[in-house]
Amino acid sequence: MGKEPGSTKFQTDFRRHLREQNISGNLVHLLCEIAEASKYVINAVRTGDLGVAGTSNLYGEEQLALDVLSDRILRKRLMYSGVVCNIASEEMDEIFQVTSNPLGMFSVAYDPLDGSSLVDVNLAVGTIVGIYQGDNLLQPGRNMVGAMYILYGPRVSMVYSVGKGVYEFTMNHLMEFTLTREKVQMKPSGDIYSPGGLRKNYTPENEAYIRYLENKGSKLRYSGGFVPDINQILMKGKGIFMYPALTDSPNGKLRLLFELNPMAYLIEQAGGAATNGCMPILDMTPEGLDQRAPIYIGCKEDVAKATEFLNGVCA
Ligand code: AFP
């Protein structure tokens, strides 16, 4: 939940809001460039080719034309922003160096279109971005200087934080992002759960936690899209999302750099928590671009309870 900004004559736009946050001009510029790039991604999602691109990514997953197009839109925007030194994308095999001089620069890790396979059944998808100062992308997520996602759903919303709380902007009919929620805050616990992965592959510990949630009356809400599923928990301020360690994939499915760190940063900024079952996601040091990790993310008490049930069992 968050404070709805008072109705003001002038809708607060993103750049004006950022300038009021007393952050560096370079970071304001970077965040605005990403917001601008999302408008071209929206156009691609709405009208683009839904076919396959005939290529595969680092994980050997077939890339959809939309994945490749969205990645190219974001990468070009970041390359020419003048404030980015290194780029890592879920759709690229390695880090892309824009400049070797990290002074005053940022490095960006992003998933250009998470859940892209959902576009052809008209379900919500999103862009996820994590921002680091300097040139090191393989540092713990706790060192990030900002994170954001753009959710392409019935409405287009953008949620960001630079460490001073979580804010939501919604795109209006002129394709401008205007402030719709300030200082989003999560409740201590909630009644929604988003259980990723095949139940037949759950560990006994995770199975026990799911049964606990069901017995206490939590409602299952799962779309298969990380961004809309997290957004629901964040904006309603209640619940927990998990993509756990599975018997056939002990590190779960989701990627630490491109999916988990940015969302963990935002959820912690809103008073929630995110763990791999043993330690906070943001304290993990990525061993490589393709590192995956189990995740339990959402209300603090729900995440703590999950850790209790897991009893120290983690990848
Ligand atoms: P795609 O990006 O390959 O569509 O996967 C989406 C995702 O990475 C994430 O958005 C979802 O939370 C998760 O996968 C869903 O995975 P399952 O399909 O195994 O539930």
mmCIF file of C-alpha atoms and ligand atoms in Angstrom:
data_model
loop_
_atom_site.group_PDB
_atom_site.id
_atom_site.type_symbol
_atom_site.label_atom_id
_atom_site.label_comp_id
_atom_site.label_asym_id
_atom_site.label_seq_id
_atom_site.Cartn_x
_atom_site.Cartn_y
_atom_site.Cartn_z
ATOM 1 C CA MET A 1 0.000 0.000 0.000
ATOM 2 C CA GLY A 2 1.264 3.504 -0.455
ATOM 3 C CA LYS A 3 0.111 7.068 -0.034
ATOM 4 C CA GLU A 4 -1.925 8.192 -3.016
ATOM 5 C CA PRO A 5 -0.448 11.595 -3.900
ATOM 6 C CA GLY A 6 -2.885 14.420 -3.333
ATOM 7 C CA SER A 7 -4.680 15.525 -6.419
ATOM 8 C CA THR A 8 -2.509 18.320 -7.684
ATOM 9 C CA LYS A 9 -3.187 20.490 -10.673
ATOM 10 C CA PHE A 10 0.065 19.398 -12.278
ATOM 11 C CA GLN A 11 0.671 15.657 -12.375
ATOM 12 C CA THR A 12 4.154 14.974 -11.042
ATOM 13 C CA ASP A 13 6.214 13.605 -13.874
ATOM 14 C CA PHE A 14 9.168 11.257 -13.430
ATOM 15 C CA ARG A 15 12.043 13.683 -14.140
ATOM 16 C CA ARG A 16 10.629 16.384 -11.848
ATOM 17 C CA HIS A 17 10.080 13.812 -9.101
ATOM 18 C CA LEU A 18 13.638 12.496 -9.418
ATOM 19 C CA ARG A 19 15.113 15.992 -9.218
ATOM 20 C CA GLU A 20 13.284 16.403 -5.876
ATOM 21 C CA GLN A 21 14.977 13.237 -4.578
ATOM 22 C CA ASN A 22 18.370 14.929 -4.334
ATOM 23 C CA ILE A 23 20.192 12.277 -6.369
ATOM 24 C CA SER A 24 22.978 12.752 -8.909
ATOM 25 C CA GLY A 25 22.112 14.227 -12.280
ATOM 26 C CA ASN A 26 23.658 11.188 -13.966
ATOM 27 C CA LEU A 27 21.325 8.814 -12.109
ATOM 28 C CA VAL A 28 18.319 11.011 -12.928
ATOM 29 C CA HIS A 29 19.351 10.893 -16.576
ATOM 30 C CA LEU A 30 19.821 7.114 -16.528
ATOM 31 C CA LEU A 31 16.449 6.410 -14.911
ATOM 32 C CA CYS A 32 14.704 8.724 -17.392
ATOM 33 C CA GLU A 33 16.449 7.046 -20.329
ATOM 34 C CA ILE A 34 15.216 3.628 -19.160
ATOM 35 C CA ALA A 35 11.692 5.014 -18.749
ATOM 36 C CA GLU A 36 11.870 6.415 -22.307
ATOM 37 C CA ALA A 37 13.162 3.107 -23.702
ATOM 38 C CA SER A 38 10.193 1.296 -22.143
ATOM 39 C CA LYS A 39 7.859 3.242 -24.437
ATOM 40 C CA TYR A 40 9.469 1.558 -27.450
ATOM 41 C CA VAL A 41 9.277 -1.818 -25.721
ATOM 42 C CA ILE A 42 5.575 -1.223 -25.136
ATOM 43 C CA ASN A 43 5.145 -0.571 -28.852
ATOM 44 C CA ALA A 44 7.023 -3.779 -29.670
ATOM 45 C CA VAL A 45 4.892 -5.806 -27.226
ATOM 46 C CA ARG A 46 1.670 -4.310 -28.556
ATOM 47 C CA THR A 47 2.443 -4.703 -32.273
ATOM 48 C CA GLY A 48 5.664 -6.709 -32.638
ATOM 49 C CA ASP A 49 6.331 -10.118 -34.132
ATOM 50 C CA LEU A 50 5.493 -12.919 -31.684
ATOM 51 C CA GLY A 51 7.619 -15.437 -33.518
ATOM 52 C CA VAL A 52 10.961 -16.948 -32.592
ATOM 53 C CA ALA A 53 14.211 -15.192 -33.382
ATOM 54 C CA GLY A 54 16.060 -18.349 -34.378
ATOM 55 C CA THR A 55 18.655 -17.733 -31.647
ATOM 56 C CA SER A 56 19.089 -18.877 -28.034
ATOM 57 C CA ASN A 57 20.318 -17.124 -24.906
ATOM 58 C CA LEU A 58 22.968 -17.941 -22.337
ATOM 59 C CA TYR A 59 20.649 -20.516 -20.770
ATOM 60 C CA GLY A 60 20.023 -22.273 -24.068
ATOM 61 C CA GLU A 61 16.468 -20.925 -24.099
ATOM 62 C CA GLU A 62 14.992 -20.143 -27.512
ATOM 63 C CA GLN A 63 14.767 -16.361 -27.905
ATOM 64 C CA LEU A 64 11.540 -14.839 -29.107
ATOM 65 C CA ALA A 65 11.743 -12.003 -31.585
ATOM 66 C CA LEU A 66 10.333 -9.772 -28.854
ATOM 67 C CA ASP A 67 13.122 -10.738 -26.439
ATOM 68 C CA VAL A 68 15.760 -9.770 -28.999
ATOM 69 C CA LEU A 69 13.964 -6.572 -30.036
ATOM 70 C CA SER A 70 13.367 -5.450 -26.444
ATOM 71 C CA ASP A 71 16.975 -6.191 -25.572
ATOM 72 C CA ARG A 72 18.213 -4.146 -28.528
ATOM 73 C CA ILE A 73 15.979 -1.189 -27.601
ATOM 74 C CA LEU A 74 17.274 -1.058 -24.034
ATOM 75 C CA ARG A 75 20.901 -1.741 -24.906
ATOM 76 C CA LYS A 76 21.065 1.036 -27.527
ATOM 77 C CA ARG A 77 19.431 3.506 -25.129
ATOM 78 C CA LEU A 78 21.926 2.637 -22.396
ATOM 79 C CA MET A 79 24.927 2.663 -24.768
ATOM 80 C CA TYR A 80 24.198 6.224 -25.919
ATOM 81 C CA SER A 81 23.071 7.544 -22.512
ATOM 82 C CA GLY A 82 26.609 8.756 -21.763
ATOM 83 C CA VAL A 83 26.389 7.507 -18.145
ATOM 84 C CA VAL A 84 26.753 3.716 -18.540
ATOM 85 C CA CYS A 85 30.027 1.791 -18.576
ATOM 86 C CA ASN A 86 28.932 -1.891 -18.468
ATOM 87 C CA ILE A 87 25.714 -3.616 -19.508
ATOM 88 C CA ALA A 88 24.520 -7.146 -18.713
ATOM 89 C CA SER A 89 21.304 -8.498 -20.190
ATOM 90 C CA GLU A 90 19.534 -11.790 -19.633
ATOM 91 C CA GLU A 91 19.493 -12.009 -23.449
ATOM 92 C CA MET A 92 23.248 -11.501 -23.888
ATOM 93 C CA ASP A 93 25.949 -14.127 -23.235
ATOM 94 C CA GLU A 94 28.448 -11.726 -21.697
ATOM 95 C CA ILE A 95 28.916 -8.258 -20.271
ATOM 96 C CA PHE A 96 28.885 -5.492 -22.885
ATOM 97 C CA GLN A 97 31.448 -2.767 -22.160
ATOM 98 C CA VAL A 98 30.418 0.705 -23.292
ATOM 99 C CA THR A 99 33.471 2.494 -21.864
ATOM 100 C CA SER A 100 36.454 1.447 -19.758
ATOM 101 C CA ASN A 101 36.262 4.634 -17.660
ATOM 102 C CA PRO A 102 33.875 3.989 -14.723
ATOM 103 C CA LEU A 103 34.188 7.494 -13.200
ATOM 104 C CA GLY A 104 30.674 8.843 -12.569
ATOM 105 C CA MET A 105 29.265 5.946 -14.557
ATOM 106 C CA PHE A 106 26.807 3.149 -13.789
ATOM 107 C CA SER A 107 26.554 -0.505 -14.729
ATOM 108 C CA VAL A 108 23.144 -1.921 -15.542
ATOM 109 C CA ALA A 109 21.795 -5.487 -15.385
ATOM 110 C CA TYR A 110 18.391 -6.031 -16.961
ATOM 111 C CA ASP A 111 15.873 -8.579 -18.160
ATOM 112 C CA PRO A 112 14.383 -6.749 -21.147
ATOM 113 C CA LEU A 113 11.125 -8.672 -21.315
ATOM 114 C CA ASP A 114 10.609 -11.081 -18.450
ATOM 115 C CA GLY A 115 7.809 -13.531 -19.101
ATOM 116 C CA SER A 116 7.928 -12.877 -22.855
ATOM 117 C CA SER A 117 6.377 -16.287 -23.550
ATOM 118 C CA LEU A 118 3.193 -14.912 -21.948
ATOM 119 C CA VAL A 119 2.738 -12.170 -24.565
ATOM 120 C CA ASP A 120 1.098 -14.461 -27.105
ATOM 121 C CA VAL A 121 -1.601 -15.365 -24.565
ATOM 122 C CA ASN A 122 -2.017 -11.698 -23.669
ATOM 123 C CA LEU A 123 -0.798 -11.931 -20.071
ATOM 124 C CA ALA A 124 1.225 -9.189 -18.371
ATOM 125 C CA VAL A 125 5.010 -9.038 -18.796
ATOM 126 C CA GLY A 126 7.715 -6.649 -17.668
ATOM 127 C CA THR A 127 11.200 -5.168 -17.838
ATOM 128 C CA ILE A 128 13.434 -5.551 -14.769
ATOM 129 C CA VAL A 129 16.483 -3.315 -14.144
ATOM 130 C CA GLY A 130 19.233 -3.229 -11.505
ATOM 131 C CA ILE A 131 21.706 -0.304 -11.317
ATOM 132 C CA TYR A 132 25.220 -0.307 -9.802
ATOM 133 C CA GLN A 133 27.697 2.555 -9.355
ATOM 134 C CA GLY A 134 30.905 1.970 -11.307
ATOM 135 C CA ASP A 135 31.885 -1.001 -13.461
ATOM 136 C CA ASN A 136 31.336 -4.073 -11.260
ATOM 137 C CA LEU A 137 28.152 -6.003 -11.996
ATOM 138 C CA LEU A 138 29.124 -9.074 -9.961
ATOM 139 C CA GLN A 139 28.812 -7.454 -6.544
ATOM 140 C CA PRO A 140 26.145 -8.186 -3.926
ATOM 141 C CA GLY A 141 22.768 -6.671 -4.758
ATOM 142 C CA ARG A 142 22.890 -4.711 -1.522
ATOM 143 C CA ASN A 143 25.394 -2.411 -3.274
ATOM 144 C CA MET A 144 22.883 -1.414 -5.953
ATOM 145 C CA VAL A 145 22.121 2.309 -6.185
ATOM 146 C CA GLY A 146 18.732 1.736 -7.758
ATOM 147 C CA ALA A 147 16.270 -0.734 -9.222
ATOM 148 C CA MET A 148 13.103 -0.517 -11.244
ATOM 149 C CA TYR A 149 10.594 -2.509 -13.224
ATOM 150 C CA ILE A 150 8.096 -1.545 -15.894
ATOM 151 C CA LEU A 151 4.932 -3.665 -15.983
ATOM 152 C CA TYR A 152 3.130 -3.958 -19.322
ATOM 153 C CA GLY A 153 -0.360 -4.892 -18.188
ATOM 154 C CA PRO A 154 -3.853 -3.409 -18.623
ATOM 155 C CA ARG A 155 -2.046 -0.237 -17.579
ATOM 156 C CA VAL A 156 1.668 0.446 -17.914
ATOM 157 C CA SER A 157 3.242 1.124 -14.536
ATOM 158 C CA MET A 158 6.829 1.797 -13.500
ATOM 159 C CA VAL A 159 8.086 1.106 -9.983
ATOM 160 C CA TYR A 160 11.496 2.340 -8.849
ATOM 161 C CA SER A 161 13.658 3.037 -5.843
ATOM 162 C CA VAL A 162 17.051 4.690 -5.359
ATOM 163 C CA GLY A 163 17.156 3.774 -1.687
ATOM 164 C CA LYS A 164 14.708 6.451 -0.514
ATOM 165 C CA GLY A 165 11.506 4.394 -0.651
ATOM 166 C CA VAL A 166 9.478 2.818 -3.442
ATOM 167 C CA TYR A 167 7.419 4.914 -5.880
ATOM 168 C CA GLU A 168 4.954 3.912 -8.581
ATOM 169 C CA PHE A 169 4.353 5.864 -11.787
ATOM 170 C CA THR A 170 1.563 5.084 -14.238
ATOM 171 C CA MET A 171 1.561 5.918 -17.927
ATOM 172 C CA ASN A 172 -1.164 8.325 -19.010
ATOM 173 C CA HIS A 173 -2.812 8.720 -22.414
ATOM 174 C CA LEU A 174 0.080 10.924 -23.553
ATOM 175 C CA MET A 175 2.558 8.120 -22.664
ATOM 176 C CA GLU A 176 3.890 10.220 -19.766
ATOM 177 C CA PHE A 177 4.677 8.525 -16.459
ATOM 178 C CA THR A 178 2.908 10.311 -13.589
ATOM 179 C CA LEU A 179 3.256 9.619 -9.864
ATOM 180 C CA THR A 180 0.533 7.330 -8.521
ATOM 181 C CA ARG A 181 1.955 5.884 -5.280
ATOM 182 C CA GLU A 182 4.556 7.238 -2.838
ATOM 183 C CA LYS A 183 6.614 5.345 -0.255
ATOM 184 C CA VAL A 184 4.939 1.982 -0.857
ATOM 185 C CA GLN A 185 4.955 -0.039 2.370
ATOM 186 C CA MET A 186 4.322 -3.777 2.901
ATOM 187 C CA LYS A 187 2.367 -5.207 5.826
ATOM 188 C CA PRO A 188 4.205 -7.605 8.182
ATOM 189 C CA SER A 189 2.310 -10.571 6.694
ATOM 190 C CA GLY A 190 -0.319 -11.272 4.078
ATOM 191 C CA ASP A 191 -2.788 -13.764 2.614
ATOM 192 C CA ILE A 192 -1.503 -14.257 -0.951
ATOM 193 C CA TYR A 193 1.057 -16.801 -2.071
ATOM 194 C CA SER A 194 2.668 -17.237 -5.495
ATOM 195 C CA PRO A 195 4.205 -20.750 -5.682
ATOM 196 C CA GLY A 196 6.514 -21.206 -8.696
ATOM 197 C CA GLY A 197 7.787 -24.518 -9.987
ATOM 198 C CA LEU A 198 6.185 -27.951 -10.288
ATOM 199 C CA ARG A 199 4.657 -29.133 -7.024
ATOM 200 C CA LYS A 200 5.753 -32.708 -7.705
ATOM 201 C CA ASN A 201 9.348 -31.440 -7.485
ATOM 202 C CA TYR A 202 8.960 -29.573 -4.195
ATOM 203 C CA THR A 203 11.233 -30.521 -1.317
ATOM 204 C CA PRO A 204 9.438 -31.828 1.811
ATOM 205 C CA GLU A 205 10.345 -28.571 3.608
ATOM 206 C CA ASN A 206 8.800 -26.409 0.911
ATOM 207 C CA GLU A 207 5.761 -28.695 0.682
ATOM 208 C CA ALA A 208 5.243 -28.258 4.449
ATOM 209 C CA TYR A 209 5.430 -24.476 4.092
ATOM 210 C CA ILE A 210 2.839 -24.472 1.283
ATOM 211 C CA ARG A 211 0.500 -26.583 3.458
ATOM 212 C CA TYR A 212 1.008 -24.079 6.309
ATOM 213 C CA LEU A 213 0.039 -21.197 4.011
ATOM 214 C CA GLU A 214 -3.017 -23.052 2.705
ATOM 215 C CA ASN A 215 -4.126 -23.987 6.230
ATOM 216 C CA LYS A 216 -3.937 -20.355 7.324
ATOM 217 C CA GLY A 217 -6.184 -19.395 4.393
ATOM 218 C CA SER A 218 -3.708 -17.788 1.987
ATOM 219 C CA LYS A 219 -5.019 -17.437 -1.562
ATOM 220 C CA LEU A 220 -2.975 -18.761 -4.490
ATOM 221 C CA ARG A 221 -2.192 -15.996 -6.994
ATOM 222 C CA TYR A 222 0.264 -17.023 -9.747
ATOM 223 C CA SER A 223 0.392 -15.746 -13.349
ATOM 224 C CA GLY A 224 3.735 -17.176 -14.462
ATOM 225 C CA GLY A 225 5.090 -13.641 -14.836
ATOM 226 C CA PHE A 226 7.582 -12.588 -12.174
ATOM 227 C CA VAL A 227 6.889 -8.858 -12.636
ATOM 228 C CA PRO A 228 3.070 -8.933 -12.330
ATOM 229 C CA ASP A 229 3.236 -11.511 -9.533
ATOM 230 C CA ILE A 230 5.676 -9.386 -7.505
ATOM 231 C CA ASN A 231 3.790 -6.182 -8.367
ATOM 232 C CA GLN A 232 0.560 -7.636 -6.956
ATOM 233 C CA ILE A 233 2.266 -8.489 -3.636
ATOM 234 C CA LEU A 234 4.089 -5.150 -3.483
ATOM 235 C CA MET A 235 1.136 -2.913 -4.366
ATOM 236 C CA LYS A 236 -1.327 -4.823 -2.162
ATOM 237 C CA GLY A 237 1.404 -4.816 0.485
ATOM 238 C CA LYS A 238 0.781 -8.442 1.387
ATOM 239 C CA GLY A 239 1.885 -11.978 0.545
ATOM 240 C CA ILE A 240 4.852 -14.013 -0.560
ATOM 241 C CA PHE A 241 6.266 -15.147 -3.905
ATOM 242 C CA MET A 242 8.487 -18.182 -4.078
ATOM 243 C CA TYR A 243 10.401 -19.997 -6.753
ATOM 244 C CA PRO A 244 11.989 -22.585 -4.486
ATOM 245 C CA ALA A 245 14.813 -25.063 -4.743
ATOM 246 C CA LEU A 246 13.314 -28.062 -6.560
ATOM 247 C CA THR A 247 14.389 -31.691 -6.402
ATOM 248 C CA ASP A 248 15.416 -31.485 -10.069
ATOM 249 C CA SER A 249 16.892 -27.945 -9.903
ATOM 250 C CA PRO A 250 18.314 -27.084 -6.469
ATOM 251 C CA ASN A 251 18.943 -23.454 -7.511
ATOM 252 C CA GLY A 252 15.371 -22.938 -8.665
ATOM 253 C CA LYS A 253 14.844 -21.072 -11.944
ATOM 254 C CA LEU A 254 15.143 -17.322 -11.484
ATOM 255 C CA ARG A 255 18.351 -15.413 -12.197
ATOM 256 C CA LEU A 256 20.102 -13.577 -9.389
ATOM 257 C CA LEU A 257 21.467 -10.658 -11.399
ATOM 258 C CA PHE A 258 18.538 -9.935 -13.725
ATOM 259 C CA GLU A 259 15.442 -10.885 -11.715
ATOM 260 C CA LEU A 260 16.105 -11.515 -8.028
ATOM 261 C CA ASN A 261 18.424 -8.649 -7.019
ATOM 262 C CA PRO A 262 16.304 -5.806 -8.468
ATOM 263 C CA MET A 263 13.077 -7.206 -6.976
ATOM 264 C CA ALA A 264 14.735 -7.952 -3.621
ATOM 265 C CA TYR A 265 16.030 -4.344 -3.541
ATOM 266 C CA LEU A 266 12.545 -2.933 -4.166
ATOM 267 C CA ILE A 267 10.781 -5.250 -1.717
ATOM 268 C CA GLU A 268 13.313 -4.497 1.067
ATOM 269 C CA GLN A 269 12.907 -0.770 0.361
ATOM 270 C CA ALA A 270 9.157 -1.288 0.945
ATOM 271 C CA GLY A 271 9.790 -3.020 4.296
ATOM 272 C CA GLY A 272 9.632 -6.589 3.028
ATOM 273 C CA ALA A 273 12.301 -9.310 2.784
ATOM 274 C CA ALA A 274 13.839 -11.694 0.232
ATOM 275 C CA THR A 275 15.876 -14.817 0.971
ATOM 276 C CA ASN A 276 17.259 -17.850 -0.840
ATOM 277 C CA GLY A 277 16.199 -19.862 2.205
ATOM 278 C CA CYS A 278 19.481 -19.355 4.044
ATOM 279 C CA MET A 279 20.534 -15.741 3.512
ATOM 280 C CA PRO A 280 19.145 -12.464 2.188
ATOM 281 C CA ILE A 281 19.216 -12.393 -1.618
ATOM 282 C CA LEU A 282 20.927 -8.995 -1.516
ATOM 283 C CA ASP A 283 23.857 -10.412 0.464
ATOM 284 C CA MET A 284 24.652 -13.070 -2.140
ATOM 285 C CA THR A 285 27.764 -12.438 -4.236
ATOM 286 C CA PRO A 286 26.992 -13.459 -7.829
ATOM 287 C CA GLU A 287 29.466 -16.071 -9.091
ATOM 288 C CA GLY A 288 28.534 -15.432 -12.692
ATOM 289 C CA LEU A 289 25.995 -13.780 -14.978
ATOM 290 C CA ASP A 290 23.902 -16.927 -15.196
ATOM 291 C CA GLN A 291 23.636 -17.660 -11.475
ATOM 292 C CA ARG A 292 20.201 -18.806 -10.372
ATOM 293 C CA ALA A 293 18.926 -18.975 -6.793
ATOM 294 C CA PRO A 294 15.828 -20.115 -4.930
ATOM 295 C CA ILE A 295 13.752 -17.181 -3.704
ATOM 296 C CA TYR A 296 11.143 -16.422 -1.057
ATOM 297 C CA ILE A 297 10.186 -12.736 -1.333
ATOM 298 C CA GLY A 298 7.435 -10.604 0.191
ATOM 299 C CA CYS A 299 6.184 -9.764 3.693
ATOM 300 C CA LYS A 300 8.853 -10.005 6.385
ATOM 301 C CA GLU A 301 6.948 -12.416 8.656
ATOM 302 C CA ASP A 302 5.958 -14.680 5.749
ATOM 303 C CA VAL A 303 9.581 -14.857 4.567
ATOM 304 C CA ALA A 304 10.806 -15.534 8.119
ATOM 305 C CA LYS A 305 8.271 -18.355 8.451
ATOM 306 C CA ALA A 306 9.499 -19.870 5.176
ATOM 307 C CA THR A 307 13.051 -19.831 6.506
ATOM 308 C CA GLU A 308 11.814 -21.618 9.635
ATOM 309 C CA PHE A 309 10.194 -24.389 7.577
ATOM 310 C CA LEU A 310 13.298 -24.717 5.375
ATOM 311 C CA ASN A 311 15.297 -25.191 8.557
ATOM 312 C CA GLY A 312 18.581 -24.163 6.958
ATOM 313 C CA VAL A 313 18.101 -26.433 3.908
ATOM 314 C CA CYS A 314 19.086 -24.382 0.884
ATOM 315 C CA ALA A 315 21.023 -24.781 -2.337
HETATM 316 P P1 AFP B 1 10.094 -16.656 -19.308
HETATM 317 O O1 AFP B 1 10.772 -15.312 -19.251
HETATM 318 O O2 AFP B 1 10.931 -17.732 -19.919
HETATM 319 O O3 AFP B 1 8.705 -16.610 -19.838
HETATM 320 O O4 AFP B 1 9.959 -17.136 -17.774
HETATM 321 C C1 AFP B 1 9.316 -16.251 -16.889
HETATM 322 C C2 AFP B 1 9.959 -16.507 -15.551
HETATM 323 O O5 AFP B 1 11.342 -16.346 -15.666
HETATM 324 C C3 AFP B 1 9.381 -15.572 -14.490
HETATM 325 O O6 AFP B 1 8.840 -14.429 -15.050
HETATM 326 C C4 AFP B 1 8.314 -16.412 -13.816
HETATM 327 O O7 AFP B 1 8.155 -16.093 -12.453
HETATM 328 C C5 AFP B 1 8.822 -17.837 -13.989
HETATM 329 O O8 AFP B 1 9.658 -17.836 -15.144
HETATM 330 C C6 AFP B 1 7.694 -18.802 -14.217
HETATM 331 O O9 AFP B 1 8.278 -20.079 -14.334
HETATM 332 P P2 AFP B 1 7.313 -21.347 -14.472
HETATM 333 O O10 AFP B 1 6.737 -21.246 -15.856
HETATM 334 O O11 AFP B 1 8.234 -22.520 -14.283
HETATM 335 O O12 AFP B 1 6.267 -21.242 -13.403
#
